[in-house]
């Protein structure tokens, strides 16, 4: 494109396109992406960027996956859309495949985004308790630093500082937040027990004080990714699972970011032996973001109470089990299985990404934490006080990396990494080396 056309595009964008996550200042000149290859996006000038956070944790299989394109095309030719109230083959097959991958007996309700999948989880949990004789159970517990979506119901469960909602009178009652098991900044100070144990004990106390007969569910992200990539030990989910069983509270595991291999296992909850969630939500990488698709999968214990006359679930999603989305998701899962990408993630995490821990030798790097392909690097002004690095310096670091062709997500003082499953060893070395070079420049 010639320069005048690019200028016109920016003019049109500033006037007509509502960009997410940006202040409309008419000055911004974000990247205009036009193409992609594997884990790299390509801008309008032909410059390539390694997408080290898979573009919002979405592009599991990267760009240009011919098989996904063919799966979509074939399905569009055959049956482009059908009613969620009847059956079509891709939705049935995908629901059965998800149950197999979850290693349990799950039934799935499809929708179109992570927010909707979690809205659906809220409504299923609420309706489940009503129809099993516990109508007083309406409260949900979740973590500060957690993010589960931005629509009106689920925004009450979310609590990352960046997305903190401020819509007075528009949030439903009954959302309780507790501090996360954040080992680098332990919520209750240094204790003899683990951070996970002290937070789990606190959650049990909160349930007792609120009244167990009022608590419907606990929302958990196996890794609190948007809130700084906080990674609890596997023990944490086991402790929460036991608490849920003790008080008849549903364990709702949000695998929107952690699903489909990103942690080195198929799902984040699988690191915690013996844990079988009541509800699992997935989105983003489910169809590798080639098409929007999300899923709320519930255990047999829950579904059996809906599968009766008069107990129909009171929710409908027109585009939910979209046949094209389901066909692409099935193909995406087939590729992950065939190419053994989950094992590859675990291996490359050990051999390449673990080198990120060496960045801790820099004065500005307070903490490096990682599991599989999910990594968080927390930057500080002072290692002793752990004072966060300023927003200004964080932005300068992001710009310096962008100049070198590296994109990642950043919230407050944490760099958040989550590269595509298809990243090559060379791609990951580029990521580690570029970060080391740039952070070295900003080191004091
Ligand atoms: C863990 C988690 N759950 C849910 C969501 C919401 O997904 P969506 O933006 O597709 O509504 C997000 C989005 O970042 C997320 O990180």
XYZ file of C-alpha atoms and ligand atoms in Angstrom:
460
model
C 0.000 0.000 0.000
C 1.317 3.478 -0.777
C 1.740 6.003 2.043
C -1.288 8.141 1.184
C -3.544 5.077 1.328
C -2.120 4.171 4.740
C -2.815 7.707 5.958
C -6.409 7.410 4.734
C -6.789 4.094 6.573
C -5.628 5.708 9.844
C -8.030 8.604 9.280
C -10.947 6.217 8.726
C -9.935 4.126 11.734
C -9.727 7.132 14.032
C -13.147 8.257 12.925
C -15.071 4.999 12.585
C -13.387 2.031 14.275
C -13.836 1.652 18.020
C -10.563 0.075 19.055
C -10.599 -2.078 22.210
C -8.209 -1.193 25.000
C -7.219 2.189 23.636
C -8.051 5.774 24.500
C -9.446 7.478 21.424
C -6.881 10.241 21.012
C -6.683 10.498 17.219
C -2.904 10.299 17.630
C -2.521 6.560 17.960
C -0.920 4.710 15.095
C -1.159 1.058 16.028
C 0.181 -1.699 13.820
C -2.018 -2.483 10.811
C -1.740 -6.242 10.430
C -2.373 -7.698 7.010
C -0.880 -11.179 7.038
C 0.621 -13.882 9.197
C 2.899 -16.922 9.067
C 3.047 -19.435 11.912
C 3.641 -17.558 15.157
C 4.394 -14.253 13.359
C 2.086 -11.444 12.254
C 3.070 -9.215 9.334
C 2.193 -5.525 9.134
C 1.253 -3.356 6.206
C 4.933 -2.457 5.605
C 5.949 -6.123 5.559
C 7.565 -6.094 9.015
C 7.218 -9.341 11.020
C 6.403 -9.627 14.730
C 6.679 -12.728 16.901
C 3.332 -12.890 18.726
C 4.643 -13.998 22.102
C 1.222 -13.888 23.760
C -0.567 -15.585 20.834
C -2.532 -12.335 20.360
C -4.685 -12.435 23.513
C -3.845 -16.131 24.035
C -5.909 -17.042 20.975
C -3.796 -18.262 18.072
C -2.851 -21.701 19.369
C -1.922 -22.982 15.932
C -0.658 -19.691 14.544
C -1.415 -18.207 11.132
C -1.845 -19.921 7.773
C -2.989 -23.353 8.978
C -4.282 -24.746 5.704
C -6.136 -27.630 7.329
C -8.215 -25.261 9.467
C -9.050 -23.190 6.405
C -10.126 -26.315 4.526
C -12.209 -27.588 7.455
C -14.054 -24.253 7.554
C -14.539 -24.146 3.780
C -15.857 -27.708 3.595
C -18.310 -27.096 6.429
C -19.483 -23.798 4.896
C -20.168 -25.569 1.618
C -22.161 -28.313 3.348
C -24.078 -26.681 6.199
C -23.070 -23.121 7.056
C -25.502 -22.739 9.967
C -28.223 -24.599 11.806
C -30.403 -24.128 14.872
C -28.880 -24.900 18.296
C -32.266 -26.474 19.157
C -31.589 -29.432 16.815
C -28.487 -31.451 15.911
C -25.617 -31.158 13.439
C -22.612 -33.450 13.252
C -19.663 -31.124 14.138
C -21.316 -29.898 17.367
C -22.113 -33.447 18.518
C -18.624 -34.699 17.680
C -16.908 -31.721 19.338
C -18.967 -32.056 22.535
C -18.032 -35.762 22.712
C -14.357 -34.972 21.985
C -14.211 -32.365 24.764
C -15.637 -34.894 27.225
C -12.917 -37.358 26.193
C -10.188 -34.717 26.591
C -11.502 -33.714 30.051
C -11.226 -37.396 31.060
C -14.709 -37.415 32.560
C -18.349 -37.453 31.582
C -19.144 -33.899 30.416
C -21.968 -32.283 28.468
C -21.261 -29.052 26.623
C -23.240 -25.869 25.940
C -21.586 -23.855 23.145
C -21.416 -20.068 22.840
C -19.167 -17.484 21.186
C -16.770 -15.878 23.690
C -15.038 -16.527 26.984
C -17.319 -13.991 28.665
C -20.426 -15.767 27.413
C -19.077 -19.193 28.392
C -18.597 -17.892 31.936
C -21.998 -16.121 31.947
C -23.474 -19.491 31.026
C -21.524 -21.109 33.886
C -22.981 -18.543 36.318
C -26.521 -19.272 35.144
C -26.058 -23.055 35.109
C -24.666 -23.002 38.663
C -27.526 -20.815 39.873
C -30.209 -22.907 38.176
C -28.560 -26.164 39.363
C -28.793 -25.137 43.002
C -32.387 -23.964 42.610
C -33.499 -27.231 41.051
C -31.635 -29.364 43.613
C -33.359 -27.737 46.596
C -30.809 -25.041 47.490
C -32.345 -21.813 46.153
C -30.392 -19.700 48.656
C -27.069 -20.503 46.999
C -26.386 -17.481 44.794
C -22.950 -16.129 45.746
C -19.767 -16.702 43.780
C -16.215 -16.514 45.079
C -13.354 -15.499 42.791
C -9.908 -13.915 43.054
C -8.672 -10.376 42.953
C -6.389 -10.318 39.873
C -8.749 -12.800 38.194
C -10.364 -12.134 34.835
C -13.356 -14.082 33.542
C -14.983 -11.660 31.104
C -16.478 -8.212 30.703
C -20.228 -8.655 30.154
C -22.657 -7.494 32.806
C -22.950 -10.668 34.879
C -19.426 -11.985 34.721
C -17.796 -8.573 35.200
C -18.781 -9.004 38.864
C -16.589 -12.108 39.033
C -13.661 -10.458 37.206
C -11.324 -8.277 39.167
C -8.093 -7.459 37.373
C -7.114 -3.871 38.174
C -6.942 -2.938 34.486
C -10.438 -4.173 33.697
C -12.057 -3.179 36.988
C -15.541 -2.177 36.001
C -17.217 0.979 37.101
C -20.838 0.726 36.074
C -22.767 1.597 39.229
C -25.987 -0.323 39.659
C -25.232 -2.697 36.808
C -23.495 -5.530 38.619
C -25.487 -8.379 40.126
C -25.147 -8.935 43.893
C -23.322 -11.818 45.525
C -19.795 -11.614 44.103
C -17.058 -12.077 46.686
C -13.371 -11.596 45.962
C -10.467 -13.124 47.816
C -6.747 -12.481 47.424
C -4.949 -14.904 45.095
C -2.141 -17.288 46.104
C 0.542 -14.908 44.889
C 3.792 -16.359 46.154
C 5.966 -13.372 45.185
C 3.726 -11.030 47.193
C 2.129 -13.377 49.773
C -1.301 -11.952 50.728
C -0.915 -12.787 54.426
C 2.843 -12.171 54.675
C 5.393 -14.953 55.169
C 3.783 -17.930 56.935
C 5.002 -21.347 58.001
C 2.423 -22.933 55.697
C 2.401 -22.444 51.906
C 0.714 -19.402 50.329
C -1.782 -21.790 48.741
C -2.657 -23.291 52.126
C -3.139 -19.913 53.802
C -5.369 -18.636 50.955
C -7.420 -21.872 50.931
C -7.931 -21.560 54.697
C -9.022 -17.963 54.208
C -11.526 -19.021 51.533
C -13.002 -21.629 53.876
C -13.347 -18.978 56.582
C -15.093 -16.624 54.116
C -17.551 -19.412 53.196
C -18.322 -20.047 56.863
C -18.853 -16.336 57.539
C -21.044 -15.817 54.458
C -22.970 -19.022 55.219
C -22.289 -22.123 53.085
C -26.012 -22.245 52.273
C -25.529 -18.989 50.298
C -22.455 -19.908 48.213
C -23.080 -21.366 44.724
C -19.640 -21.626 43.145
C -15.938 -20.789 43.126
C -14.365 -19.536 39.884
C -10.720 -20.466 39.387
C -8.207 -19.862 36.614
C -5.462 -22.518 36.936
C -3.074 -19.650 36.058
C -4.284 -16.082 36.731
C -2.898 -14.925 33.446
C -4.482 -11.508 32.806
C -3.812 -10.548 36.419
C -0.033 -10.890 36.069
C 0.487 -14.586 35.313
C 0.182 -15.771 38.907
C 0.801 -19.520 39.024
C -0.505 -21.374 42.083
C 1.037 -24.759 42.884
C -1.013 -27.857 41.884
C -1.912 -28.287 45.554
C -4.106 -25.166 45.445
C -6.800 -26.572 43.174
C -6.847 -29.768 45.248
C -7.483 -27.743 48.417
C -10.263 -25.745 46.714
C -11.770 -28.938 45.264
C -12.004 -30.422 48.781
C -13.602 -27.242 50.148
C -16.148 -27.253 47.300
C -17.105 -30.860 48.016
C -17.409 -30.180 51.769
C -19.851 -27.263 51.326
C -21.747 -28.351 48.171
C -20.186 -25.525 46.149
C -19.501 -25.937 42.426
C -15.890 -25.755 41.251
C -15.877 -23.741 38.020
C -12.503 -23.911 36.268
C -11.909 -21.237 33.629
C -9.584 -22.791 31.021
C -10.130 -19.992 28.497
C -6.369 -19.210 28.517
C -4.889 -22.391 29.996
C -6.758 -24.897 27.799
C -5.487 -27.041 24.936
C -1.879 -27.592 25.930
C -0.626 -24.167 26.965
C 0.543 -25.396 30.398
C 2.218 -28.553 29.066
C -0.871 -30.643 29.856
C -4.147 -30.621 27.934
C -5.821 -28.496 30.610
C -4.481 -26.520 33.550
C -6.559 -28.411 36.132
C -4.824 -31.658 35.090
C -1.687 -30.640 36.985
C -3.710 -31.192 40.176
C -4.184 -34.918 40.566
C -7.649 -36.064 41.591
C -9.401 -32.791 40.700
C -12.451 -33.112 38.435
C -14.194 -29.725 38.013
C -17.985 -29.423 38.047
C -17.866 -26.901 35.207
C -15.060 -26.176 32.708
C -15.117 -23.174 30.378
C -13.036 -22.847 27.197
C -12.843 -20.284 24.351
C -9.977 -18.368 22.631
C -7.770 -21.297 21.458
C -10.685 -23.769 21.200
C -10.946 -23.141 17.447
C -7.467 -21.580 17.424
C -9.302 -18.238 16.966
C -9.963 -18.900 13.289
C -13.618 -18.538 14.288
C -15.123 -17.339 17.584
C -16.266 -20.343 19.617
C -16.623 -21.012 23.334
C -17.830 -23.874 25.493
C -19.252 -24.461 28.968
C -18.877 -28.134 29.834
C -20.647 -29.558 32.897
C -20.231 -32.835 34.751
C -22.874 -35.548 34.673
C -23.872 -34.631 38.265
C -25.018 -31.227 37.002
C -26.365 -32.138 33.583
C -28.551 -34.934 34.995
C -30.571 -32.283 36.857
C -31.254 -30.344 33.613
C -32.028 -33.369 31.488
C -35.546 -33.640 32.916
C -38.973 -32.348 31.957
C -39.449 -28.780 33.214
C -35.742 -28.179 33.967
C -34.704 -26.845 30.562
C -31.714 -24.457 30.832
C -32.933 -20.891 30.605
C -30.431 -19.561 28.094
C -30.095 -19.500 24.307
C -27.146 -18.635 22.063
C -28.079 -18.256 18.374
C -24.501 -18.613 17.136
C -23.414 -20.976 19.940
C -22.780 -24.401 18.419
C -21.869 -22.901 15.063
C -21.156 -25.837 12.708
C -18.205 -24.064 11.072
C -16.664 -23.163 14.442
C -17.162 -26.722 15.713
C -15.617 -28.212 12.536
C -12.570 -25.943 12.886
C -12.223 -26.767 16.602
C -12.326 -30.506 15.845
C -9.591 -30.054 13.248
C -7.531 -27.895 15.609
C -7.697 -30.594 18.311
C -6.821 -33.251 15.712
C -3.688 -31.274 14.748
C -2.649 -30.785 18.390
C -3.009 -34.547 18.949
C -1.323 -35.609 15.711
C 1.637 -33.245 16.079
C 1.914 -34.071 19.800
C 1.999 -30.369 20.556
C 1.182 -30.759 24.252
C 4.310 -32.861 24.789
C 6.264 -30.413 22.641
C 5.165 -27.515 24.851
C 6.334 -29.349 27.977
C 9.706 -30.127 26.336
C 10.376 -26.681 24.856
C 9.382 -25.109 28.140
C 12.163 -27.078 29.819
C 14.812 -26.681 27.129
C 14.240 -23.089 25.959
C 11.702 -21.013 27.896
C 13.156 -22.007 31.260
C 16.137 -19.790 30.266
C 13.829 -16.863 31.097
C 14.560 -17.624 34.764
C 18.119 -16.362 34.135
C 16.669 -12.854 33.634
C 16.328 -12.741 37.405
C 19.984 -11.721 37.530
C 18.895 -8.238 36.300
C 18.153 -5.684 39.013
C 14.846 -4.762 37.404
C 13.543 -8.339 37.271
C 11.789 -9.153 40.543
C 10.267 -12.483 39.648
C 10.048 -14.946 36.765
C 7.360 -17.619 36.948
C 6.328 -20.125 34.338
C 4.522 -23.339 33.508
C 4.529 -24.791 29.986
C 4.329 -21.860 27.589
C 2.805 -19.469 30.160
C 5.377 -17.121 31.651
C 5.194 -13.963 33.738
C 8.142 -11.603 34.272
C 7.567 -9.066 36.996
C 9.648 -5.905 36.738
C 10.542 -3.793 39.773
C 12.349 -0.587 40.669
C 13.856 -2.159 43.723
C 14.291 -5.849 44.408
C 14.114 -5.380 48.197
C 10.916 -3.313 48.370
C 9.452 -4.918 45.221
C 8.229 -1.491 44.135
C 6.756 -2.014 40.647
C 8.522 -0.497 37.647
C 6.685 2.606 36.444
C 4.103 2.413 33.643
C 6.310 4.775 31.645
C 9.338 2.468 31.745
C 7.158 -0.578 31.068
C 5.844 1.154 27.919
C 9.383 2.011 26.813
C 10.403 -1.652 27.218
C 7.390 -2.784 25.162
C 8.243 -0.247 22.412
C 11.890 -1.328 22.322
C 10.766 -4.953 21.920
C 8.241 -3.985 19.239
C 11.046 -2.260 17.309
C 12.879 -5.583 17.340
C 9.782 -7.466 16.119
C 8.487 -8.831 19.423
C 4.929 -8.425 20.693
C 3.679 -9.458 24.118
C 0.950 -8.562 26.608
C 1.760 -6.402 29.583
C -0.366 -5.423 32.541
C 0.923 -3.177 35.290
C 4.486 -4.301 35.883
C 4.296 -7.831 34.468
C 5.285 -9.013 31.004
C 2.962 -11.896 30.129
C 4.049 -14.545 27.647
C 1.958 -17.276 26.071
C 3.412 -18.096 22.623
C 1.503 -20.192 20.068
C 1.752 -23.983 20.419
C 3.375 -24.081 16.974
C 6.290 -21.797 17.943
C 9.556 -23.310 16.810
C 12.657 -23.665 18.949
C 14.147 -20.789 16.936
C 11.084 -18.593 17.597
C 11.366 -19.188 21.329
C 15.116 -18.479 21.311
C 14.352 -15.183 19.544
C 11.892 -14.380 22.345
C 14.357 -15.143 25.140
C 17.290 -13.367 23.457
C 15.297 -10.255 22.526
C 13.935 -9.875 26.053
C 17.424 -10.334 27.510
C 18.883 -7.686 25.165
C 16.143 -5.129 25.842
C 15.955 -5.682 29.616
C 19.748 -5.390 29.787
C 19.455 -1.916 28.252
C 16.964 -0.833 30.919
C 18.814 -2.487 33.787
C 20.185 -0.188 36.483
C -9.324 -16.458 31.749
C -10.267 -15.690 30.886
N -11.577 -15.983 30.914
C -12.462 -15.323 30.135
C -12.062 -14.317 29.293
C -13.068 -13.580 28.447
O -12.973 -14.008 27.131
P -13.581 -13.104 25.930
O -12.735 -11.890 25.803
O -13.514 -14.042 24.750
O -14.980 -12.790 26.302
C -10.707 -13.986 29.207
C -10.235 -12.927 28.294
O -9.129 -12.499 28.283
C -9.790 -14.672 30.040
O -8.475 -14.354 30.024
